[in-house]
């Protein structure tokens, strides 16, 4: 079976082909086409197939990680969206909650106010009210009001509508009826409901999640439909699968209905790819470290399990989000990050990026700002004549010119300014990792850092040294690890129901009935996607808290029928999880089951362990020596550094840094006072020594 993984990044689009029967593996990189990412996707697939004599008609699956939804939100370039809600609640998506991101700042930006997803003039209210605890109807839906609201929105040129009513997570009847009316009045509009996107309590977050779906829905739907058709027109009859934020993939139809599934699409694929690489070298406590052209993405894996976000911290561009997502922290730090002196005279790097166009000055496309890539080239850590396997030449003189301009501003020598760019960037990334580890009671020194992306292997060892992390793993194809991650996952769907049941008065029949109903709902979806029931596995999780608390912990629930013994096990697991998270537990206090989640996982074809690399010798791998600059003992020093061709390095033979290792999709830097070795899986393992 032949599969292709395609990950669209800010600068490059990465592709990997795998024949799961023969083990053939091929990779490719092309520049991203920001005006229409599908152009880069199709061009990359065509070139990959031509270069490796692959018949496009034999490709069974195309797995795709997309940034379309993410970029729409980050750039605030979504659809003209409308919202229909209950009378008196027009401004719920503006007011938000009493809590703020920065508790004591009166000048902080609140994105839902400064750049609302739905402008106030497009927020309409109608009569009708449901009430807890069962969602009974207190006031009938004003259907004529819904029709008038739809007509007004249509006249204003609104492209999409989110329908958000109070307590619809208990009873979606009013939202479903309103949706039918709006679709009749606005047949060309994208229409969604909060009970479909996120059927759980917390109305501000639920309404905002639905508004996000409306904001990005038309663009995502058009992109997916266009890509699916273009692939077919190119002779690829295989099925398209889209990476979702929950760590699984989804069908184009599901993504078109729930575009918020893709808000961390490509980032999730990177974490999966990092986990796969870690498993191959026998490491299960990992920090994934994905640096591309515009951002650095960080994920945590403990004992092979991915960290997931919770209701307190799930957000995109500052907007709260109620969706299952892997816990991935992103900062504006990448190869294209621009170095500058701010108005206060401080030396900064990022988050602004030169992107794919014009890109760093080194790319020769008109870039005139100093970037991280330019700094690496000035210090000799990139080879101007062997970038992307020699398919792209870098302009070293342009890099020296822009870094020289920065150095003049700072009053520093050229190399000091270039090394300063890297030190600031590395410190920013180390601080980001601390926020996900040290600040949560996790000691990063017990983890391995998996460094990938186009720039991850350039910076991984120095970032690890700042954190005391003992080793860095560089995957066999680091620049396309996110694309590889796409080939390691399964089809995954989630559903949720709010319970609000307390431990001393649990309606077990209702709990079991809801679990079975949710599983049946997902089973119908898998059947529609032609996934055999035997290939589907199920997971249950409860959101639990002590009565009176404001936020929950995720606790695994037993499969099958839950009885008294099963409940006792659930309470005990919650006490232990609470003690682990907060340092204490209240074992005499009642526990509340807030939500119950069911996940269905449909098995997909996956990558298997690759064959051991053929290897060679250090002499055969050595291309030349080159002057490279590193900071050692607080002083910048130039080292005559061997430059190796990765494919010819020996297997399981340790060698000392400094060294530069070249391959098509990335460059690996092995600094002084470290050692490196190629593992039998093909990964490079860099072991850190004393670099104080």
XYZ file of C-alpha atoms in Angstrom:
692
model
C 0.000 0.000 0.000
C 1.382 3.399 -1.027
C 0.795 6.525 1.061
C 1.957 10.142 0.996
C 2.164 12.572 3.914
C 2.120 16.298 3.130
C 2.705 18.989 5.756
C 2.340 22.646 4.771
C 4.548 24.966 6.804
C 5.061 28.699 6.758
C 8.141 28.464 4.527
C 8.294 24.957 3.054
C 5.842 22.199 2.165
C 7.236 18.825 3.233
C 6.380 15.501 1.609
C 7.133 11.874 2.382
C 6.172 8.825 0.315
C 6.078 5.330 1.763
C 5.309 1.983 0.189
C 4.205 -0.005 3.227
C 4.709 -3.283 1.361
C 8.252 -2.792 0.055
C 9.486 -0.272 2.629
C 10.436 2.259 -0.068
C 10.692 5.751 1.432
C 11.181 9.012 -0.447
C 11.132 12.624 0.738
C 10.800 15.989 -0.937
C 10.529 19.681 -0.035
C 9.103 22.570 -2.036
C 8.453 26.198 -1.191
C 5.044 26.884 0.304
C 2.687 28.916 -1.883
C 0.927 31.200 0.654
C -1.621 32.559 -1.843
C -2.897 29.009 -2.421
C -1.220 26.237 -0.391
C -2.743 23.564 -2.623
C -0.476 24.687 -5.496
C 2.598 23.795 -3.449
C 0.993 20.519 -2.350
C 0.240 19.424 -5.901
C 3.577 20.597 -7.270
C 5.389 18.727 -4.508
C 3.483 15.496 -5.136
C 4.106 15.708 -8.883
C 7.842 16.299 -8.403
C 8.124 13.569 -5.766
C 6.437 11.054 -8.062
C 8.523 12.067 -11.085
C 11.831 11.939 -9.207
C 11.132 8.488 -7.769
C 9.204 6.950 -10.687
C 6.042 6.580 -8.626
C 2.687 6.024 -10.319
C 0.284 8.582 -8.784
C -2.597 6.235 -9.548
C -1.200 3.700 -7.097
C -1.320 6.013 -4.090
C -3.976 4.775 -1.642
C -3.987 7.611 0.899
C -2.831 11.230 1.011
C -2.453 12.389 4.615
C -2.374 16.163 4.927
C -1.467 18.582 7.693
C -2.834 22.022 6.920
C -2.313 25.498 8.357
C -5.293 27.029 6.557
C -7.461 27.255 9.680
C -4.592 28.274 11.952
C -3.430 31.068 9.663
C -6.961 32.386 9.185
C -7.237 32.957 12.926
C -3.676 34.161 13.482
C -3.930 36.655 10.626
C -7.562 37.554 11.424
C -8.511 36.807 7.810
C -11.674 34.764 8.052
C -15.175 34.927 6.669
C -17.727 37.655 7.324
C -19.545 35.706 10.011
C -22.888 36.133 11.754
C -24.276 34.777 15.012
C -27.826 34.073 16.174
C -28.397 33.683 19.908
C -30.943 34.173 22.706
C -32.415 37.560 23.501
C -30.262 39.341 26.044
C -27.091 37.432 25.155
C -25.915 39.313 22.087
C -22.680 40.383 23.775
C -21.683 37.178 25.527
C -18.836 36.642 23.034
C -17.641 40.192 23.746
C -17.886 40.276 27.537
C -16.246 36.919 28.129
C -15.494 36.020 31.713
C -14.358 37.921 34.771
C -11.054 36.060 34.477
C -8.416 37.611 32.244
C -5.196 36.247 30.810
C -3.215 38.867 32.745
C -5.089 39.358 35.999
C -3.634 42.734 36.957
C -3.185 44.459 33.611
C -5.827 47.004 32.599
C -4.085 47.528 29.239
C -3.996 43.916 28.051
C -5.424 43.010 24.687
C -8.540 40.822 24.774
C -8.781 39.371 21.262
C -12.519 38.710 21.468
C -12.936 42.480 21.951
C -10.103 43.976 19.867
C -10.574 41.667 16.863
C -13.930 39.928 17.249
C -14.696 36.874 15.167
C -18.244 38.154 14.649
C -18.818 41.910 14.422
C -21.554 43.165 16.762
C -23.793 44.324 13.906
C -23.888 40.724 12.649
C -24.965 39.277 16.003
C -28.753 38.767 16.076
C -31.008 37.688 18.942
C -34.282 35.751 18.889
C -36.857 34.546 21.393
C -36.827 31.032 22.807
C -35.308 29.473 25.918
C -34.270 26.080 27.222
C -33.428 25.382 30.852
C -31.326 22.955 32.907
C -31.017 20.321 34.149
C -32.686 18.434 31.281
C -32.979 21.088 28.566
C -36.732 21.444 28.879
C -38.357 24.203 26.822
C -39.393 27.294 28.777
C -40.177 29.416 25.736
C -40.731 28.213 22.159
C -38.217 29.212 19.514
C -39.253 32.355 17.629
C -38.971 30.844 14.147
C -40.148 34.026 12.447
C -37.388 35.898 14.309
C -34.799 33.404 13.108
C -36.017 33.860 9.534
C -35.804 37.665 9.816
C -32.303 37.417 11.293
C -31.180 35.174 8.431
C -32.630 37.548 5.851
C -30.855 40.498 7.459
C -27.540 38.653 7.547
C -27.921 37.603 3.932
C -28.595 41.199 2.905
C -25.376 42.225 4.680
C -23.341 39.713 2.661
C -22.596 37.419 5.598
C -20.901 34.175 4.446
C -21.361 31.979 7.505
C -23.563 31.774 10.589
C -23.026 30.277 14.040
C -26.197 29.418 15.980
C -25.569 29.481 19.730
C -28.349 29.049 22.283
C -28.142 28.626 26.038
C -28.176 25.022 27.302
C -28.154 23.582 23.789
C -25.661 21.005 25.054
C -28.583 19.506 26.979
C -31.084 19.759 24.137
C -30.051 20.780 20.590
C -33.648 21.034 19.275
C -33.790 24.841 19.048
C -30.376 25.083 17.382
C -31.217 22.376 14.862
C -34.488 24.040 13.926
C -32.827 27.448 13.626
C -30.113 25.913 11.439
C -32.718 24.468 9.072
C -34.385 27.874 8.758
C -31.103 29.698 8.133
C -30.034 27.148 5.518
C -33.340 27.614 3.722
C -32.835 31.398 3.665
C -29.066 31.305 3.023
C -28.421 28.144 0.954
C -24.873 29.204 0.021
C -23.764 30.027 3.558
C -21.742 27.882 5.954
C -24.030 27.238 8.944
C -23.061 25.514 12.177
C -24.361 25.147 15.725
C -22.630 25.221 19.095
C -24.211 21.880 20.058
C -22.605 20.252 17.016
C -19.176 21.863 17.357
C -18.802 21.549 21.145
C -21.781 20.121 23.096
C -20.637 21.010 26.603
C -21.220 23.635 29.254
C -19.404 27.008 29.574
C -21.382 29.189 27.206
C -18.671 31.797 26.484
C -16.176 29.151 25.391
C -18.830 27.144 23.526
C -20.118 30.221 21.692
C -16.558 31.298 20.853
C -15.698 27.826 19.516
C -18.781 27.928 17.276
C -17.842 31.452 16.177
C -14.363 30.188 15.286
C -15.960 27.466 13.174
C -18.028 30.075 11.343
C -15.024 32.375 10.944
C -12.777 29.744 9.326
C -15.433 27.429 7.887
C -15.830 28.819 4.353
C -12.081 29.073 3.746
C -11.359 25.578 5.090
C -14.278 24.075 3.165
C -13.172 25.704 -0.098
C -9.559 24.657 0.409
C -10.346 21.026 1.233
C -12.861 20.704 -1.617
C -10.418 22.300 -4.070
C -7.521 20.107 -2.941
C -9.595 16.925 -3.067
C -10.717 17.699 -6.612
C -7.236 18.788 -7.733
C -5.721 15.545 -6.447
C -8.292 13.566 -8.392
C -7.643 15.628 -11.528
C -3.909 14.892 -11.106
C -4.537 11.171 -11.351
C -4.456 10.444 -7.617
C -7.557 8.437 -6.845
C -6.559 7.657 -3.262
C -8.451 9.013 -0.260
C -7.526 12.345 1.322
C -7.248 12.397 5.116
C -6.718 15.575 7.125
C -4.698 15.791 10.339
C -6.814 16.900 13.302
C -5.778 18.684 16.487
C -6.635 15.621 18.616
C -3.785 13.574 17.154
C -5.905 11.620 14.671
C -6.957 12.157 11.078
C -10.403 12.926 9.704
C -12.152 12.703 6.355
C -12.641 15.800 4.170
C -16.393 15.653 4.866
C -15.855 15.702 8.625
C -13.352 18.574 8.400
C -15.706 20.581 6.193
C -18.431 20.211 8.829
C -16.099 20.800 11.807
C -13.272 23.041 10.550
C -12.082 23.687 14.128
C -10.721 20.128 14.098
C -7.767 21.431 12.067
C -6.711 24.415 14.178
C -3.502 22.622 15.246
C -3.354 20.250 12.284
C 0.287 20.402 11.256
C 1.536 20.933 14.807
C -0.131 17.745 16.027
C 1.533 15.784 13.230
C 4.922 16.961 14.467
C 4.310 15.620 17.967
C 3.252 12.265 16.500
C 6.359 12.130 14.330
C 8.558 12.927 17.316
C 6.894 10.207 19.385
C 7.444 7.648 16.605
C 11.128 8.533 16.389
C 11.463 8.298 20.173
C 9.905 4.839 20.211
C 12.406 3.657 17.584
C 15.338 4.553 19.848
C 13.642 3.293 23.010
C 12.857 6.676 24.585
C 9.354 7.293 25.972
C 9.898 10.545 27.882
C 10.290 13.130 25.162
C 10.134 16.832 24.473
C 9.317 17.361 20.804
C 10.996 20.437 19.398
C 9.827 21.441 15.931
C 11.402 24.572 14.447
C 10.295 25.685 11.011
C 10.599 28.951 9.178
C 8.205 30.955 11.341
C 7.584 29.155 14.624
C 8.837 26.679 17.201
C 6.335 24.099 18.459
C 6.840 22.179 21.684
C 5.056 19.031 22.863
C 5.524 16.775 25.893
C 5.308 12.971 25.817
C 5.412 11.031 29.105
C 5.681 7.240 28.958
C 4.463 7.262 25.380
C 1.351 9.345 26.171
C 0.668 12.753 24.679
C -0.175 15.662 26.938
C -3.623 17.109 26.139
C -4.977 20.560 26.816
C -7.714 21.281 29.335
C -10.509 23.846 29.507
C -8.239 26.287 31.321
C -5.567 26.511 28.656
C -7.014 25.519 25.280
C -6.880 28.510 22.959
C -5.857 29.685 19.515
C -4.578 33.233 19.000
C -5.981 34.079 22.429
C -9.503 32.810 21.720
C -10.712 30.109 24.146
C -11.526 26.819 22.502
C -13.485 23.784 23.699
C -12.053 21.053 21.482
C -9.903 17.953 22.123
C -6.353 19.032 21.303
C -2.817 17.882 21.964
C -1.003 20.242 24.316
C 1.339 22.065 21.961
C 3.023 25.337 22.848
C 3.990 27.612 19.960
C 6.227 30.670 19.913
C 7.302 32.925 17.069
C 10.822 31.548 16.682
C 12.101 29.995 13.464
C 14.638 30.208 10.701
C 12.881 33.230 9.235
C 12.527 35.099 12.552
C 13.732 38.683 12.170
C 16.373 40.135 14.516
C 16.025 43.816 15.344
C 16.600 46.567 17.892
C 13.303 47.741 19.354
C 12.322 51.328 20.228
C 13.727 50.905 23.711
C 17.107 49.783 22.386
C 16.634 46.087 23.288
C 18.013 43.357 21.016
C 15.132 41.069 20.008
C 14.532 38.095 17.720
C 10.985 37.342 16.450
C 8.105 36.822 16.521
C 8.015 38.680 13.188
C 9.174 36.439 10.360
C 10.381 36.924 6.803
C 8.235 33.883 5.910
C 8.510 32.115 2.576
C 8.340 35.293 0.501
C 10.653 37.178 0.497
C 12.278 34.970 3.149
C 15.726 35.526 4.716
C 18.230 37.650 2.802
C 20.188 34.432 2.175
C 17.401 33.176 -0.091
C 18.091 35.910 -2.645
C 14.405 36.761 -3.044
C 14.564 40.365 -1.931
C 14.689 39.864 1.819
C 16.495 42.767 3.503
C 16.001 41.999 7.221
C 18.505 40.019 9.339
C 17.097 36.603 10.251
C 18.133 33.498 12.156
C 19.005 31.736 8.885
C 21.321 34.610 7.966
C 23.018 34.371 11.375
C 23.578 30.622 10.973
C 25.087 31.198 7.533
C 27.426 33.929 8.794
C 28.683 31.636 11.582
C 29.374 28.813 9.113
C 26.652 26.502 10.402
C 24.895 26.408 7.031
C 26.571 25.573 3.742
C 25.747 28.154 1.082
C 26.326 25.636 -1.724
C 24.647 22.619 -0.133
C 21.262 23.838 1.089
C 18.280 21.561 0.405
C 20.693 19.000 -0.981
C 22.228 21.555 -3.321
C 18.911 22.401 -5.004
C 18.993 25.926 -3.548
C 22.057 28.174 -3.288
C 22.284 30.662 -0.433
C 23.615 34.210 -0.809
C 26.296 34.438 1.894
C 27.174 38.015 0.993
C 23.560 39.138 1.472
C 23.531 37.485 4.909
C 26.748 39.238 5.924
C 25.300 42.524 4.720
C 22.088 42.355 6.782
C 23.787 40.911 9.879
C 26.455 43.588 9.445
C 23.765 46.267 9.527
C 22.415 44.806 12.776
C 25.943 44.640 14.202
C 26.445 48.342 13.427
C 23.240 49.195 15.319
C 24.430 47.183 18.305
C 28.044 48.302 18.159
C 29.234 44.695 17.958
C 31.566 42.740 15.644
C 29.837 40.742 12.907
C 30.222 37.305 14.531
C 29.136 38.591 17.954
C 25.928 39.992 16.472
C 25.229 36.757 14.589
C 25.899 34.614 17.661
C 23.743 36.987 19.706
C 20.829 36.323 17.351
C 21.146 32.592 17.987
C 21.603 32.988 21.753
C 18.458 35.106 22.075
C 16.454 32.726 19.924
C 17.722 29.691 21.856
C 16.925 31.368 25.181
C 13.391 32.164 24.004
C 12.881 28.536 23.053
C 14.408 27.236 26.295
C 12.044 29.493 28.262
C 9.109 28.146 26.262
C 10.111 24.576 27.193
C 10.462 25.615 30.857
C 6.879 26.902 30.774
C 5.656 23.424 29.762
C 7.955 21.478 32.094
C 9.557 23.231 35.081
C 6.554 25.463 35.711
C 4.339 22.359 35.769
C 6.568 20.383 38.109
C 8.273 18.365 35.364
C 12.070 18.064 35.361
C 13.266 18.323 31.747
C 16.569 16.685 32.688
C 14.770 13.338 32.667
C 13.719 13.722 29.031
C 15.274 13.493 25.588
C 14.787 16.390 23.178
C 13.600 15.333 19.707
C 14.817 18.136 17.421
C 13.246 18.352 13.992
C 11.800 20.723 11.434
C 14.088 22.514 9.036
C 15.867 24.382 11.851
C 15.408 22.098 14.889
C 18.705 20.181 14.429
C 20.555 23.497 14.040
C 19.517 24.629 17.523
C 18.565 21.480 19.429
C 21.872 20.796 21.201
C 22.348 24.369 22.413
C 18.759 24.623 23.674
C 19.127 21.269 25.443
C 22.327 22.519 27.121
C 20.451 25.527 28.526
C 17.944 23.146 30.150
C 20.301 20.393 31.315
C 18.685 17.879 28.949
C 21.230 15.083 28.481
C 20.564 14.037 24.901
C 19.100 15.209 21.634
C 17.529 12.905 19.042
C 17.627 14.065 15.422
C 15.249 11.964 13.260
C 16.419 10.376 10.005
C 14.552 13.027 8.010
C 14.174 15.926 10.475
C 12.896 18.473 7.987
C 9.880 16.346 7.136
C 9.168 14.730 10.527
C 5.713 16.327 10.686
C 4.915 14.763 7.317
C 6.213 11.443 8.665
C 3.959 11.849 11.713
C 0.976 11.930 9.388
C 1.757 8.331 8.424
C 1.812 7.084 12.032
C -1.700 7.902 13.184
C -5.285 6.657 12.928
C -8.701 8.011 12.094
C -9.984 9.513 15.357
C -13.320 11.056 16.296
C -14.454 12.421 19.649
C -17.784 13.235 21.213
C -18.774 14.617 24.611
C -21.803 14.982 26.876
C -22.163 17.070 30.007
C -23.255 15.074 33.078
C -23.074 17.112 36.313
C -23.388 14.028 38.493
C -22.046 13.907 42.070
C -20.316 10.838 43.509
C -22.838 10.296 46.309
C -25.833 10.303 43.931
C -24.726 8.951 40.552
C -27.389 7.815 38.109
C -25.369 4.871 36.777
C -28.017 3.939 34.222
C -27.844 7.418 32.674
C -24.031 7.334 32.676
C -23.931 3.963 30.888
C -26.696 4.950 28.499
C -24.888 8.149 27.480
C -21.625 6.256 26.929
C -23.367 3.709 24.706
C -25.246 6.407 22.789
C -22.054 8.338 22.117
C -20.258 5.203 20.996
C -23.143 4.369 18.646
C -23.004 7.918 17.239
C -19.325 7.568 16.405
C -19.807 4.017 15.122
C -22.227 5.379 12.507
C -19.591 7.883 11.417
C -16.939 5.174 11.062
C -19.402 3.084 9.072
C -19.972 6.044 6.747
C -16.190 6.308 6.351
C -16.041 2.582 5.456
C -13.959 1.619 8.491
C -14.784 -1.958 9.588
C -16.085 -2.227 13.146
C -13.299 -4.714 13.935
C -10.733 -1.972 13.185
C -12.231 0.495 15.688
C -11.173 0.754 19.330
C -12.822 2.882 21.997
C -11.640 5.105 24.804
C -13.665 6.792 27.536
C -12.594 9.735 29.661
C -14.416 11.728 32.314
C -13.871 15.367 33.281
C -13.967 15.255 37.074
C -13.562 17.779 39.895
C -14.335 18.166 43.558
C -17.720 19.811 44.117
C -17.157 23.561 44.157
C -14.042 23.567 42.001
C -13.988 25.511 38.743
C -11.918 23.203 36.536
C -11.580 19.509 35.909
C -9.044 16.722 35.493
C -9.316 14.068 32.790
C -9.736 10.579 34.267
C -9.931 7.345 32.204
C -13.259 5.534 32.510
C -13.648 1.735 32.235
C -15.107 0.223 29.082
C -18.258 -1.851 29.138
C -20.930 -1.409 31.801
C -19.865 0.771 34.715
C -20.994 -0.626 38.090
C -20.355 0.258 41.741
C -16.865 -1.224 41.649
C -16.100 0.717 38.486
C -17.266 3.951 40.133
C -15.052 3.301 43.148
C -12.091 2.885 40.825
C -12.935 6.162 39.088
C -13.057 8.092 42.404
C -9.762 6.569 43.518
C -8.097 7.466 40.202
C -9.319 11.054 40.557
C -7.908 11.448 44.075
C -4.530 10.178 42.858
C -4.557 12.440 39.796
C -5.479 15.455 41.938
C -2.624 14.709 44.347
C -0.203 14.368 41.426
C -1.381 17.639 39.838
C -1.802 19.838 42.912
C 0.129 18.063 45.674
C -2.923 17.163 47.755
C -6.284 15.394 47.631
C -9.541 15.652 49.622
C -10.584 12.034 49.873
C -13.647 12.800 52.021
C -15.002 15.388 49.581
C -17.682 14.547 46.992
C -16.567 14.364 43.363
C -18.496 15.678 40.386
C -18.535 14.077 36.940
C -18.825 17.129 34.716
C -18.393 15.659 31.216
C -18.005 12.221 29.695
C -15.970 11.863 26.502
C -15.870 8.939 24.086
C -13.171 8.612 21.432
C -13.263 6.164 18.551
C -10.009 5.205 16.866
C -10.186 3.618 13.423
C -6.991 1.795 12.435
C -5.166 3.197 9.402
C -2.089 1.847 7.589
C 1.084 3.073 9.301
C 4.812 3.319 8.915
C 6.771 0.393 10.298
C 10.304 0.406 11.638
C 12.628 1.419 8.808
C 15.557 -0.812 7.846
C 18.876 0.023 9.492
C 20.898 2.510 7.456
C 23.688 1.039 5.378
C 26.195 3.348 6.984
C 29.786 3.939 6.021
C 32.743 5.537 7.743
C 33.689 8.963 9.038
C 36.296 9.262 6.308
C 33.760 8.390 3.604
C 31.196 10.802 5.098
C 33.617 13.732 5.469
C 33.106 16.259 2.681
C 35.529 18.946 3.906
C 36.339 21.098 6.891
C 34.890 24.549 7.338
C 35.372 27.403 9.789
C 32.445 27.495 12.232
C 31.996 29.827 15.185
C 30.808 28.620 18.617
C 30.791 30.145 22.093
C 32.891 28.110 24.523
C 33.678 29.185 28.098
C 31.992 32.507 27.373
C 34.239 33.299 24.411
C 33.545 33.090 20.690
C 35.974 30.743 18.975
C 36.363 29.610 15.370
C 36.776 25.866 14.886
C 37.931 23.994 11.806
C 34.839 21.827 11.733
C 34.363 18.626 9.731
C 31.355 18.689 7.432
C 29.761 15.262 6.986
C 27.270 13.806 4.548
C 24.697 12.142 6.776
C 23.899 9.190 4.513
C 27.510 7.957 4.728
C 28.008 8.229 8.492
C 28.841 4.960 10.272
C 26.188 3.295 12.438
C 26.762 3.023 16.201
C 30.156 4.721 16.052
C 30.450 7.747 18.308
C 32.271 10.869 17.116
C 33.022 14.191 18.782
C 31.820 17.684 18.031
C 32.095 20.174 16.621
C 30.630 18.781 13.426
C 28.160 19.850 10.762
C 25.993 17.131 9.223
C 24.330 17.808 5.880
C 21.266 16.251 4.301
C 18.581 17.462 1.937
C 15.923 18.490 4.431
C 17.983 19.923 7.302
C 21.422 20.609 8.735
C 22.483 19.183 12.111
C 24.915 21.061 14.352
C 26.985 19.000 16.818
C 28.604 21.660 19.045
C 31.941 21.373 20.839
C 31.953 19.223 23.999
C 29.234 16.940 22.678
C 29.354 13.573 20.969
C 27.086 12.076 18.328
C 26.191 8.633 17.031
C 23.889 7.252 14.357
C 21.423 4.787 15.914
C 20.306 1.609 14.113
C 16.947 3.323 13.501
C 18.733 6.022 11.509
C 18.368 8.783 14.121
C 21.378 10.757 15.317
C 21.725 10.818 19.101
C 23.725 13.780 20.407
C 24.983 13.372 23.970
C 25.783 16.560 25.844
C 28.877 16.996 27.980
C 30.047 19.866 30.163
C 29.725 22.999 28.031
C 29.914 25.591 30.833
